[in-house]
Amino acid sequence: MKAPKGTGHLVASHGSRHARIWGVGGFRPERVVLNSELVEAIDSSDEWIQERSGIKQRRWAGPEDTVVSMSEAAARDAIAAAGIRVEQVDAVIISTVTHPFQTPAAAPIVADRLGLRCVAFDISAACAGYCHGISLANDMVRGGSARFVVVIGVEKLTDFTDLTDRGTAFIFADGAGAAVVGPSDVPGFGPTIWGSDGSHWETIRQTKSWLEVRDQGLPHPTIGMAGQSVFRWAVWSMAPVARQAIEAAGITPDDLDAFLPHQANMRIIDALLKQLKLPADIPVARDIVENANTSAASIPLATERMLREGDIPHGGLALQIGFGAGLVYAAQVIVLP
Ligand code: UT7
């Protein structure tokens, strides 16, 4: 075997020593849908939905709102909040499971709409996708492959929801949230605790594969969920993950200024809160009441709203945790922009 030449010495990329979130933004569709509009088709009631999930209403995208258009709006909002120029963005990461094209990804189209020709790709990590994107962006900024990264969580779940399915019709909703991640002098993120358990892939999934739809002439597929199994997993398996994220960040629960869990079910949020023994007066994201479950968009949308309404302090420490289809999860402590 030939020996390597050994004459070329690579230049490695180096980024900023640290990264942080510079700004967050959001897009909420205009149309508000009350529980009362949905209950007949699923033989349910406003009381049942509120009691079992905390949801009072949700927002549904109009025909003109697409994954791409909602992403662009959220990205522009986050870029404005970050106080940078659009041209300074050199990567766009979109987390979505509802872009209606198998290929290409939504991100290059969104980048183009922003007037950019930068790195742009989608990731598929369902309700944990935003926290995955944040982790990637942090590594990209510190590794030197990008200086400013826009991370977008966006879903138009109504395109993939069966409004006669009791387990999902009242839960899923539409929207987009975004964050700009950029360089920092001090750490803006604790280590991400993330992982998967694909042995439970069937518990939240597209009901039929595209090939089954094609070959068996089936109707447009939707997303189905074994609600109780996912509920149990979220409550029992995510508390240790959240605890690890706090420990890995080198802080204690008492140091936290906010708890920003994925908005899946109010009872999951309350169960996590109890298990984590977070300070009694800690502000907690409860966007689910008005926006239901927007999957990848839920955490950035809740963050944007709580910052705007003055519920959580700029510069404070927040624990965020996403979990969902895969099953996959990701949690990290962040410094709020
Ligand atoms: O975002 C990704 C992660 N997703 C999640 O974490 C969601 C996790 N799961 C959940 O949030 C909950 O499982 C649901 C809100 C989906 C359902 O609540 P649940 O308390 O787990 O309901 P269940 O499926 O255990 O059903 C309880 C009862 C049943 O009646 P019986 O057998 O006790 O008489 C159901 O038939 O409620 C009945 N039921 C309903 N009743 C009125 C189930 N769905 C409905 C409904 N309206 N929509």
mmCIF file of C-alpha atoms and ligand atoms in Angstrom:
data_model
loop_
_atom_site.group_PDB
_atom_site.id
_atom_site.type_symbol
_atom_site.label_atom_id
_atom_site.label_comp_id
_atom_site.label_asym_id
_atom_site.label_seq_id
_atom_site.Cartn_x
_atom_site.Cartn_y
_atom_site.Cartn_z
ATOM 1 C CA MET A 1 0.000 0.000 0.000
ATOM 2 C CA LYS A 2 1.217 3.506 -0.860
ATOM 3 C CA ALA A 3 2.193 5.788 2.014
ATOM 4 C CA PRO A 4 0.242 9.082 2.154
ATOM 5 C CA LYS A 5 2.129 12.017 0.635
ATOM 6 C CA GLY A 6 2.079 13.936 3.889
ATOM 7 C CA THR A 7 2.861 17.229 2.141
ATOM 8 C CA GLY A 8 -0.465 19.014 2.553
ATOM 9 C CA HIS A 9 -1.469 20.435 5.919
ATOM 10 C CA LEU A 10 -5.097 21.362 6.272
ATOM 11 C CA VAL A 11 -6.364 24.652 7.560
ATOM 12 C CA ALA A 12 -9.115 23.936 10.105
ATOM 13 C CA SER A 13 -12.063 26.274 10.609
ATOM 14 C CA HIS A 14 -12.350 28.156 13.878
ATOM 15 C CA GLY A 15 -15.400 30.055 14.964
ATOM 16 C CA SER A 16 -16.394 32.205 17.864
ATOM 17 C CA ARG A 17 -15.398 30.891 21.289
ATOM 18 C CA HIS A 18 -19.054 30.963 22.346
ATOM 19 C CA ALA A 19 -22.507 31.393 20.807
ATOM 20 C CA ARG A 20 -25.847 32.720 22.018
ATOM 21 C CA ILE A 21 -29.334 33.532 20.819
ATOM 22 C CA TRP A 22 -29.436 37.095 19.537
ATOM 23 C CA GLY A 23 -33.178 37.323 18.959
ATOM 24 C CA VAL A 24 -36.366 35.302 18.550
ATOM 25 C CA GLY A 25 -39.389 35.867 16.344
ATOM 26 C CA GLY A 26 -42.666 34.279 15.452
ATOM 27 C CA PHE A 27 -45.568 34.026 13.052
ATOM 28 C CA ARG A 28 -49.045 33.113 14.256
ATOM 29 C CA PRO A 29 -51.710 32.572 11.603
ATOM 30 C CA GLU A 30 -54.689 34.887 11.814
ATOM 31 C CA ARG A 31 -57.511 32.400 12.143
ATOM 32 C CA VAL A 32 -58.396 31.487 15.727
ATOM 33 C CA VAL A 33 -60.262 28.184 16.087
ATOM 34 C CA LEU A 34 -62.131 27.501 19.321
ATOM 35 C CA ASN A 35 -62.675 24.030 20.763
ATOM 36 C CA SER A 36 -66.378 24.434 20.087
ATOM 37 C CA GLU A 37 -65.673 24.357 16.330
ATOM 38 C CA LEU A 38 -64.022 20.931 16.560
ATOM 39 C CA VAL A 39 -65.954 18.963 19.142
ATOM 40 C CA GLU A 40 -68.820 17.692 17.005
ATOM 41 C CA ALA A 41 -66.606 15.754 14.583
ATOM 42 C CA ILE A 42 -64.823 13.974 17.453
ATOM 43 C CA ASP A 43 -67.740 13.572 19.878
ATOM 44 C CA SER A 44 -65.911 15.655 22.478
ATOM 45 C CA SER A 45 -66.508 18.795 24.496
ATOM 46 C CA ASP A 46 -64.781 22.054 25.304
ATOM 47 C CA GLU A 47 -64.583 20.948 28.957
ATOM 48 C CA TRP A 48 -62.938 17.594 28.117
ATOM 49 C CA ILE A 49 -60.354 19.190 25.839
ATOM 50 C CA GLN A 50 -59.475 21.875 28.387
ATOM 51 C CA GLU A 51 -59.298 19.405 31.257
ATOM 52 C CA ARG A 52 -57.218 16.768 29.443
ATOM 53 C CA SER A 53 -54.917 19.068 27.470
ATOM 54 C CA GLY A 54 -55.254 22.673 28.666
ATOM 55 C CA ILE A 55 -56.119 23.828 25.133
ATOM 56 C CA LYS A 56 -58.746 26.571 24.761
ATOM 57 C CA GLN A 57 -58.051 27.543 21.170
ATOM 58 C CA ARG A 58 -55.514 27.183 18.380
ATOM 59 C CA ARG A 59 -54.510 29.023 15.222
ATOM 60 C CA TRP A 60 -54.913 27.532 11.793
ATOM 61 C CA ALA A 61 -53.028 28.664 8.736
ATOM 62 C CA GLY A 62 -55.010 30.080 5.844
ATOM 63 C CA PRO A 63 -54.606 28.733 2.306
ATOM 64 C CA GLU A 64 -52.033 31.454 1.605
ATOM 65 C CA ASP A 65 -49.925 30.513 4.660
ATOM 66 C CA THR A 66 -47.370 27.853 3.755
ATOM 67 C CA VAL A 67 -44.409 26.343 5.582
ATOM 68 C CA VAL A 68 -42.250 28.628 3.437
ATOM 69 C CA SER A 69 -44.253 31.836 3.947
ATOM 70 C CA MET A 70 -44.644 31.310 7.698
ATOM 71 C CA SER A 71 -40.909 30.560 7.981
ATOM 72 C CA GLU A 72 -40.007 33.734 6.136
ATOM 73 C CA ALA A 73 -42.204 35.830 8.424
ATOM 74 C CA ALA A 74 -40.774 34.265 11.601
ATOM 75 C CA ALA A 75 -37.210 34.586 10.300
ATOM 76 C CA ARG A 76 -37.651 38.286 9.471
ATOM 77 C CA ASP A 77 -39.110 38.875 12.930
ATOM 78 C CA ALA A 78 -36.165 37.089 14.616
ATOM 79 C CA ILE A 79 -33.591 38.927 12.481
ATOM 80 C CA ALA A 80 -35.179 42.267 13.420
ATOM 81 C CA ALA A 81 -35.164 41.276 17.104
ATOM 82 C CA ALA A 82 -31.497 40.282 16.813
ATOM 83 C CA GLY A 83 -30.657 43.705 15.400
ATOM 84 C CA ILE A 84 -28.607 42.332 12.507
ATOM 85 C CA ARG A 85 -28.972 42.832 8.771
ATOM 86 C CA VAL A 86 -30.437 39.974 6.721
ATOM 87 C CA GLU A 87 -27.191 39.823 4.683
ATOM 88 C CA GLN A 88 -25.301 38.852 7.835
ATOM 89 C CA VAL A 89 -27.144 35.523 7.999
ATOM 90 C CA ASP A 90 -25.088 32.727 6.516
ATOM 91 C CA ALA A 91 -27.125 29.653 7.353
ATOM 92 C CA VAL A 92 -30.839 28.800 7.544
ATOM 93 C CA ILE A 93 -31.934 25.617 9.343
ATOM 94 C CA ILE A 94 -35.598 24.673 9.217
ATOM 95 C CA SER A 95 -37.178 22.021 11.389
ATOM 96 C CA THR A 96 -40.476 20.822 9.993
ATOM 97 C CA VAL A 97 -42.423 17.644 9.308
ATOM 98 C CA THR A 98 -45.125 19.303 7.242
ATOM 99 C CA HIS A 99 -43.364 20.824 4.228
ATOM 100 C CA PRO A 100 -45.463 19.251 1.475
ATOM 101 C CA PHE A 101 -42.551 18.494 -0.841
ATOM 102 C CA GLN A 102 -40.427 15.366 -0.425
ATOM 103 C CA THR A 103 -37.669 17.428 -2.020
ATOM 104 C CA PRO A 104 -36.288 20.078 -2.182
ATOM 105 C CA ALA A 105 -36.135 21.253 1.408
ATOM 106 C CA ALA A 106 -37.981 24.394 2.497
ATOM 107 C CA ALA A 107 -34.851 26.158 3.768
ATOM 108 C CA PRO A 108 -33.234 27.070 0.410
ATOM 109 C CA ILE A 109 -36.551 28.588 -0.739
ATOM 110 C CA VAL A 110 -36.855 30.565 2.492
ATOM 111 C CA ALA A 111 -33.239 31.715 2.148
ATOM 112 C CA ASP A 112 -33.994 32.838 -1.409
ATOM 113 C CA ARG A 113 -37.042 34.769 -0.224
ATOM 114 C CA LEU A 114 -34.766 36.495 2.273
ATOM 115 C CA GLY A 115 -32.446 37.371 -0.622
ATOM 116 C CA LEU A 116 -29.753 34.928 0.505
ATOM 117 C CA ARG A 117 -27.693 32.260 -1.263
ATOM 118 C CA CYS A 118 -26.393 30.772 1.987
ATOM 119 C CA VAL A 119 -26.230 27.298 3.560
ATOM 120 C CA ALA A 120 -29.829 26.143 3.908
ATOM 121 C CA PHE A 121 -31.237 22.757 4.872
ATOM 122 C CA ASP A 122 -34.145 21.115 6.682
ATOM 123 C CA ILE A 123 -34.024 18.738 9.612
ATOM 124 C CA SER A 124 -36.683 16.231 10.671
ATOM 125 C CA ALA A 125 -36.867 15.933 14.430
ATOM 126 C CA ALA A 126 -40.564 16.675 14.950
ATOM 127 C CA CYS A 127 -41.431 18.460 18.194
ATOM 128 C CA ALA A 128 -37.776 18.337 19.288
ATOM 129 C CA GLY A 129 -36.581 19.912 16.038
ATOM 130 C CA TYR A 130 -36.114 23.467 17.277
ATOM 131 C CA CYS A 131 -33.857 22.320 20.140
ATOM 132 C CA HIS A 132 -31.935 20.147 17.664
ATOM 133 C CA GLY A 133 -31.518 23.161 15.374
ATOM 134 C CA ILE A 134 -30.307 25.328 18.252
ATOM 135 C CA SER A 135 -27.702 22.713 19.136
ATOM 136 C CA LEU A 136 -26.493 22.510 15.536
ATOM 137 C CA ALA A 137 -26.375 26.292 15.214
ATOM 138 C CA ASN A 138 -24.356 26.589 18.427
ATOM 139 C CA ASP A 139 -21.836 24.074 17.074
ATOM 140 C CA MET A 140 -21.713 25.763 13.663
ATOM 141 C CA VAL A 141 -21.018 29.202 15.113
ATOM 142 C CA ARG A 142 -18.354 27.836 17.451
ATOM 143 C CA GLY A 143 -16.895 25.559 14.780
ATOM 144 C CA GLY A 144 -16.591 28.368 12.274
ATOM 145 C CA SER A 145 -18.914 27.068 9.561
ATOM 146 C CA ALA A 146 -21.321 29.983 10.056
ATOM 147 C CA ARG A 147 -21.416 33.275 11.923
ATOM 148 C CA PHE A 148 -25.148 33.930 12.125
ATOM 149 C CA VAL A 149 -27.599 31.041 11.824
ATOM 150 C CA VAL A 150 -31.369 31.377 11.603
ATOM 151 C CA VAL A 151 -33.105 28.370 13.201
ATOM 152 C CA ILE A 152 -36.780 28.017 12.321
ATOM 153 C CA GLY A 153 -39.382 25.645 13.763
ATOM 154 C CA VAL A 154 -42.443 25.632 11.533
ATOM 155 C CA GLU A 155 -45.492 23.454 11.024
ATOM 156 C CA LYS A 156 -48.664 23.495 9.020
ATOM 157 C CA LEU A 157 -50.043 20.480 10.847
ATOM 158 C CA THR A 158 -53.587 21.099 9.645
ATOM 159 C CA ASP A 159 -52.494 19.749 6.247
ATOM 160 C CA PHE A 160 -51.768 16.418 7.959
ATOM 161 C CA THR A 161 -54.504 16.220 10.593
ATOM 162 C CA ASP A 162 -57.618 14.073 10.456
ATOM 163 C CA LEU A 163 -60.316 16.271 11.960
ATOM 164 C CA THR A 164 -62.344 13.171 12.847
ATOM 165 C CA ASP A 165 -59.484 11.623 14.865
ATOM 166 C CA ARG A 166 -60.226 12.082 18.574
ATOM 167 C CA GLY A 167 -56.572 11.736 19.539
ATOM 168 C CA THR A 168 -55.140 14.526 17.395
ATOM 169 C CA ALA A 169 -57.823 16.794 15.881
ATOM 170 C CA PHE A 170 -57.886 19.204 18.824
ATOM 171 C CA ILE A 171 -54.141 19.075 19.540
ATOM 172 C CA PHE A 172 -52.305 20.028 16.378
ATOM 173 C CA ALA A 173 -52.024 23.580 15.060
ATOM 174 C CA ASP A 174 -49.986 25.833 12.783
ATOM 175 C CA GLY A 175 -47.292 28.481 13.168
ATOM 176 C CA ALA A 176 -43.615 29.327 12.950
ATOM 177 C CA GLY A 177 -40.988 30.419 15.465
ATOM 178 C CA ALA A 178 -37.387 31.371 14.830
ATOM 179 C CA ALA A 179 -34.156 32.291 16.551
ATOM 180 C CA VAL A 180 -30.941 33.919 15.368
ATOM 181 C CA VAL A 181 -27.849 32.255 16.825
ATOM 182 C CA GLY A 182 -24.577 34.169 16.601
ATOM 183 C CA PRO A 183 -21.192 34.710 18.241
ATOM 184 C CA SER A 184 -20.810 35.546 21.915
ATOM 185 C CA ASP A 185 -18.100 36.451 24.428
ATOM 186 C CA VAL A 186 -19.624 34.214 27.101
ATOM 187 C CA PRO A 187 -21.478 30.871 26.832
ATOM 188 C CA GLY A 188 -25.072 31.294 25.677
ATOM 189 C CA PHE A 189 -25.911 27.582 25.788
ATOM 190 C CA GLY A 190 -25.314 24.740 28.183
ATOM 191 C CA PRO A 191 -24.573 21.321 26.684
ATOM 192 C CA THR A 192 -27.482 19.765 24.793
ATOM 193 C CA ILE A 193 -28.785 16.489 26.180
ATOM 194 C CA TRP A 194 -30.348 14.744 23.202
ATOM 195 C CA GLY A 195 -31.101 11.321 21.848
ATOM 196 C CA SER A 196 -33.679 8.966 20.407
ATOM 197 C CA ASP A 197 -35.641 5.775 21.000
ATOM 198 C CA GLY A 198 -36.612 4.516 17.573
ATOM 199 C CA SER A 199 -38.130 1.339 19.026
ATOM 200 C CA HIS A 200 -41.247 3.487 19.588
ATOM 201 C CA TRP A 201 -41.272 5.032 16.115
ATOM 202 C CA GLU A 202 -44.871 3.958 15.564
ATOM 203 C CA THR A 203 -46.318 5.944 18.478
ATOM 204 C CA ILE A 204 -46.409 9.221 16.494
ATOM 205 C CA ARG A 205 -46.233 8.868 12.758
ATOM 206 C CA GLN A 206 -47.646 9.487 9.331
ATOM 207 C CA THR A 207 -50.449 6.943 9.221
ATOM 208 C CA LYS A 208 -49.404 5.450 5.848
ATOM 209 C CA SER A 209 -46.157 5.697 3.917
ATOM 210 C CA TRP A 210 -46.171 7.515 0.594
ATOM 211 C CA LEU A 211 -45.656 4.161 -1.141
ATOM 212 C CA GLU A 212 -48.705 2.620 0.566
ATOM 213 C CA VAL A 213 -50.728 5.690 -0.401
ATOM 214 C CA ARG A 214 -49.592 5.358 -4.015
ATOM 215 C CA ASP A 215 -49.864 1.576 -4.359
ATOM 216 C CA GLN A 216 -53.131 1.132 -2.481
ATOM 217 C CA GLY A 217 -54.789 4.313 -3.767
ATOM 218 C CA LEU A 218 -55.255 5.561 -0.192
ATOM 219 C CA PRO A 219 -56.367 9.077 0.769
ATOM 220 C CA HIS A 220 -53.891 11.777 1.785
ATOM 221 C CA PRO A 221 -52.068 10.532 4.922
ATOM 222 C CA THR A 222 -52.305 12.236 8.293
ATOM 223 C CA ILE A 223 -50.293 12.121 11.513
ATOM 224 C CA GLY A 224 -51.547 9.659 14.110
ATOM 225 C CA MET A 225 -50.534 9.350 17.736
ATOM 226 C CA ALA A 226 -50.819 6.735 20.478
ATOM 227 C CA GLY A 227 -51.550 9.531 22.943
ATOM 228 C CA GLN A 228 -51.307 7.612 26.208
ATOM 229 C CA SER A 229 -47.956 5.944 25.372
ATOM 230 C CA VAL A 230 -46.440 9.249 24.300
ATOM 231 C CA PHE A 231 -47.853 10.936 27.377
ATOM 232 C CA ARG A 232 -46.237 8.390 29.694
ATOM 233 C CA TRP A 233 -42.906 8.585 27.870
ATOM 234 C CA ALA A 234 -42.928 12.368 27.989
ATOM 235 C CA VAL A 235 -43.668 12.494 31.693
ATOM 236 C CA TRP A 236 -41.328 9.724 32.883
ATOM 237 C CA SER A 237 -38.429 9.885 30.455
ATOM 238 C CA MET A 238 -38.143 13.621 29.860
ATOM 239 C CA ALA A 239 -37.736 14.699 33.493
ATOM 240 C CA PRO A 240 -34.319 12.936 33.761
ATOM 241 C CA VAL A 241 -33.279 14.489 30.447
ATOM 242 C CA ALA A 242 -34.214 17.952 31.687
ATOM 243 C CA ARG A 243 -32.392 17.308 34.957
ATOM 244 C CA GLN A 244 -29.250 16.283 33.044
ATOM 245 C CA ALA A 245 -29.409 19.467 30.966
ATOM 246 C CA ILE A 246 -29.489 21.564 34.149
ATOM 247 C CA GLU A 247 -26.587 19.632 35.683
ATOM 248 C CA ALA A 248 -24.524 19.672 32.491
ATOM 249 C CA ALA A 249 -24.939 23.463 32.342
ATOM 250 C CA GLY A 250 -23.358 23.687 35.792
ATOM 251 C CA ILE A 251 -26.360 25.337 37.430
ATOM 252 C CA THR A 252 -29.125 24.329 39.833
ATOM 253 C CA PRO A 253 -32.893 24.571 39.259
ATOM 254 C CA ASP A 254 -32.914 27.640 41.518
ATOM 255 C CA ASP A 255 -30.716 29.492 39.002
ATOM 256 C CA LEU A 256 -33.360 29.218 36.264
ATOM 257 C CA ASP A 257 -35.439 32.235 35.217
ATOM 258 C CA ALA A 258 -37.805 30.297 32.953
ATOM 259 C CA PHE A 259 -38.996 26.832 31.950
ATOM 260 C CA LEU A 260 -39.828 26.521 28.249
ATOM 261 C CA PRO A 261 -41.013 22.972 27.518
ATOM 262 C CA HIS A 262 -42.530 21.814 24.251
ATOM 263 C CA GLN A 263 -46.240 22.620 24.294
ATOM 264 C CA ALA A 264 -47.729 19.124 23.977
ATOM 265 C CA ASN A 265 -50.183 18.968 26.860
ATOM 266 C CA MET A 266 -50.646 21.133 29.955
ATOM 267 C CA ARG A 267 -50.688 18.017 32.132
ATOM 268 C CA ILE A 268 -47.256 17.000 30.779
ATOM 269 C CA ILE A 269 -45.926 20.490 31.537
ATOM 270 C CA ASP A 270 -47.282 20.350 35.102
ATOM 271 C CA ALA A 271 -45.959 16.819 35.674
ATOM 272 C CA LEU A 272 -42.475 17.839 34.494
ATOM 273 C CA LEU A 273 -42.586 20.925 36.668
ATOM 274 C CA LYS A 274 -43.402 18.803 39.712
ATOM 275 C CA GLN A 275 -40.758 16.166 39.008
ATOM 276 C CA LEU A 276 -38.028 18.711 38.359
ATOM 277 C CA LYS A 277 -38.745 20.569 41.596
ATOM 278 C CA LEU A 278 -38.306 23.888 39.848
ATOM 279 C CA PRO A 279 -38.792 27.046 41.952
ATOM 280 C CA ALA A 280 -42.498 27.548 42.696
ATOM 281 C CA ASP A 281 -42.577 31.023 41.139
ATOM 282 C CA ILE A 282 -40.665 30.198 37.944
ATOM 283 C CA PRO A 283 -42.320 31.514 34.757
ATOM 284 C CA VAL A 284 -43.477 28.542 32.666
ATOM 285 C CA ALA A 285 -44.426 28.537 28.981
ATOM 286 C CA ARG A 286 -48.142 27.803 28.754
ATOM 287 C CA ASP A 287 -48.704 28.854 25.167
ATOM 288 C CA ILE A 288 -50.643 25.615 24.649
ATOM 289 C CA VAL A 289 -53.772 27.300 26.051
ATOM 290 C CA GLU A 290 -54.015 29.629 23.059
ATOM 291 C CA ASN A 291 -51.889 27.980 20.388
ATOM 292 C CA ALA A 292 -52.254 24.219 21.047
ATOM 293 C CA ASN A 293 -49.394 22.008 19.820
ATOM 294 C CA THR A 294 -47.436 23.568 16.951
ATOM 295 C CA SER A 295 -44.674 20.932 17.176
ATOM 296 C CA ALA A 296 -41.303 22.417 16.158
ATOM 297 C CA ALA A 297 -42.699 25.956 16.447
ATOM 298 C CA SER A 298 -44.006 25.654 19.999
ATOM 299 C CA ILE A 299 -40.865 26.548 21.986
ATOM 300 C CA PRO A 300 -39.697 29.569 19.944
ATOM 301 C CA LEU A 301 -43.298 30.862 19.743
ATOM 302 C CA ALA A 302 -43.687 30.619 23.515
ATOM 303 C CA THR A 303 -40.280 32.233 24.056
ATOM 304 C CA GLU A 304 -41.086 35.103 21.706
ATOM 305 C CA ARG A 305 -44.400 35.775 23.411
ATOM 306 C CA MET A 306 -43.040 35.608 26.965
ATOM 307 C CA LEU A 307 -40.163 37.972 26.150
ATOM 308 C CA ARG A 308 -42.503 40.388 24.387
ATOM 309 C CA GLU A 309 -44.986 40.371 27.264
ATOM 310 C CA GLY A 310 -42.238 40.821 29.845
ATOM 311 C CA ASP A 311 -42.866 37.454 31.569
ATOM 312 C CA ILE A 312 -39.211 36.387 31.345
ATOM 313 C CA PRO A 313 -36.065 38.493 31.635
ATOM 314 C CA HIS A 314 -33.690 39.293 28.787
ATOM 315 C CA GLY A 315 -30.353 37.726 29.707
ATOM 316 C CA GLY A 316 -31.961 35.214 32.077
ATOM 317 C CA LEU A 317 -31.415 31.451 32.069
ATOM 318 C CA ALA A 318 -34.116 29.225 30.568
ATOM 319 C CA LEU A 319 -34.427 25.465 30.365
ATOM 320 C CA GLN A 320 -35.949 24.352 27.074
ATOM 321 C CA ILE A 321 -36.877 20.785 26.183
ATOM 322 C CA GLY A 322 -38.411 19.343 23.026
ATOM 323 C CA PHE A 323 -39.711 15.787 22.606
ATOM 324 C CA GLY A 324 -41.771 13.971 20.032
ATOM 325 C CA ALA A 325 -42.021 11.704 17.017
ATOM 326 C CA GLY A 326 -39.078 9.420 16.481
ATOM 327 C CA LEU A 327 -39.115 9.211 19.401
ATOM 328 C CA VAL A 328 -36.529 11.970 19.776
ATOM 329 C CA TYR A 329 -35.688 14.599 22.366
ATOM 330 C CA ALA A 330 -33.313 17.491 23.036
ATOM 331 C CA ALA A 331 -32.890 19.787 26.034
ATOM 332 C CA GLN A 332 -30.536 22.638 26.841
ATOM 333 C CA VAL A 333 -30.224 25.623 29.143
ATOM 334 C CA ILE A 334 -30.062 28.861 27.155
ATOM 335 C CA VAL A 335 -29.378 32.483 27.900
ATOM 336 C CA LEU A 336 -32.485 34.398 26.845
ATOM 337 C CA PRO A 337 -31.801 37.096 24.240
HETATM 338 O O1 UT7 B 1 -46.095 16.785 20.451
HETATM 339 C C1 UT7 B 1 -45.607 15.484 20.450
HETATM 340 C C2 UT7 B 1 -45.811 14.832 21.757
HETATM 341 N N1 UT7 B 1 -47.216 14.666 21.989
HETATM 342 C C3 UT7 B 1 -47.656 14.488 23.206
HETATM 343 O O2 UT7 B 1 -46.867 14.515 24.132
HETATM 344 C C4 UT7 B 1 -49.126 14.205 23.417
HETATM 345 C C5 UT7 B 1 -49.302 13.181 24.508
HETATM 346 N N2 UT7 B 1 -50.645 12.731 24.734
HETATM 347 C C6 UT7 B 1 -51.677 13.484 25.185
HETATM 348 O O3 UT7 B 1 -51.543 14.683 25.306
HETATM 349 C C7 UT7 B 1 -52.928 12.801 25.643
HETATM 350 O O4 UT7 B 1 -52.730 11.407 25.582
HETATM 351 C C8 UT7 B 1 -54.200 13.177 24.843
HETATM 352 C C9 UT7 B 1 -54.617 14.616 25.156
HETATM 353 C C10 UT7 B 1 -53.970 12.988 23.368
HETATM 354 C C11 UT7 B 1 -55.379 12.286 25.251
HETATM 355 O O5 UT7 B 1 -55.624 12.404 26.631
HETATM 356 P P1 UT7 B 1 -55.669 11.130 27.553
HETATM 357 O O6 UT7 B 1 -55.970 11.598 28.901
HETATM 358 O O7 UT7 B 1 -54.416 10.334 27.361
HETATM 359 O O8 UT7 B 1 -56.911 10.363 26.969
HETATM 360 P P2 UT7 B 1 -57.078 8.800 26.745
HETATM 361 O O9 UT7 B 1 -56.648 8.457 25.381
HETATM 362 O O10 UT7 B 1 -56.463 8.057 27.891
HETATM 363 O O11 UT7 B 1 -58.635 8.626 26.852
HETATM 364 C C12 UT7 B 1 -59.341 8.816 28.108
HETATM 365 C C13 UT7 B 1 -60.823 8.737 27.865
HETATM 366 C C14 UT7 B 1 -61.254 7.507 27.079
HETATM 367 O O12 UT7 B 1 -62.534 7.137 27.553
HETATM 368 P P3 UT7 B 1 -62.719 5.907 28.573
HETATM 369 O O13 UT7 B 1 -62.125 4.721 27.885
HETATM 370 O O14 UT7 B 1 -61.958 6.316 29.799
HETATM 371 O O15 UT7 B 1 -64.200 5.849 28.761
HETATM 372 C C15 UT7 B 1 -61.377 8.021 25.657
HETATM 373 O O16 UT7 B 1 -62.322 7.285 24.910
HETATM 374 O O17 UT7 B 1 -61.241 9.854 27.091
HETATM 375 C C16 UT7 B 1 -61.863 9.412 25.875
HETATM 376 N N3 UT7 B 1 -61.418 10.326 24.819
HETATM 377 C C17 UT7 B 1 -62.059 11.446 24.516
HETATM 378 N N4 UT7 B 1 -63.175 11.996 24.996
HETATM 379 C C18 UT7 B 1 -63.556 13.177 24.488
HETATM 380 C C19 UT7 B 1 -60.315 10.219 24.048
HETATM 381 N N5 UT7 B 1 -60.220 11.279 23.229
HETATM 382 C C20 UT7 B 1 -61.290 12.054 23.492
HETATM 383 C C21 UT7 B 1 -61.736 13.283 22.996
HETATM 384 N N6 UT7 B 1 -62.864 13.811 23.503
HETATM 385 N N7 UT7 B 1 -61.067 13.953 22.025
#
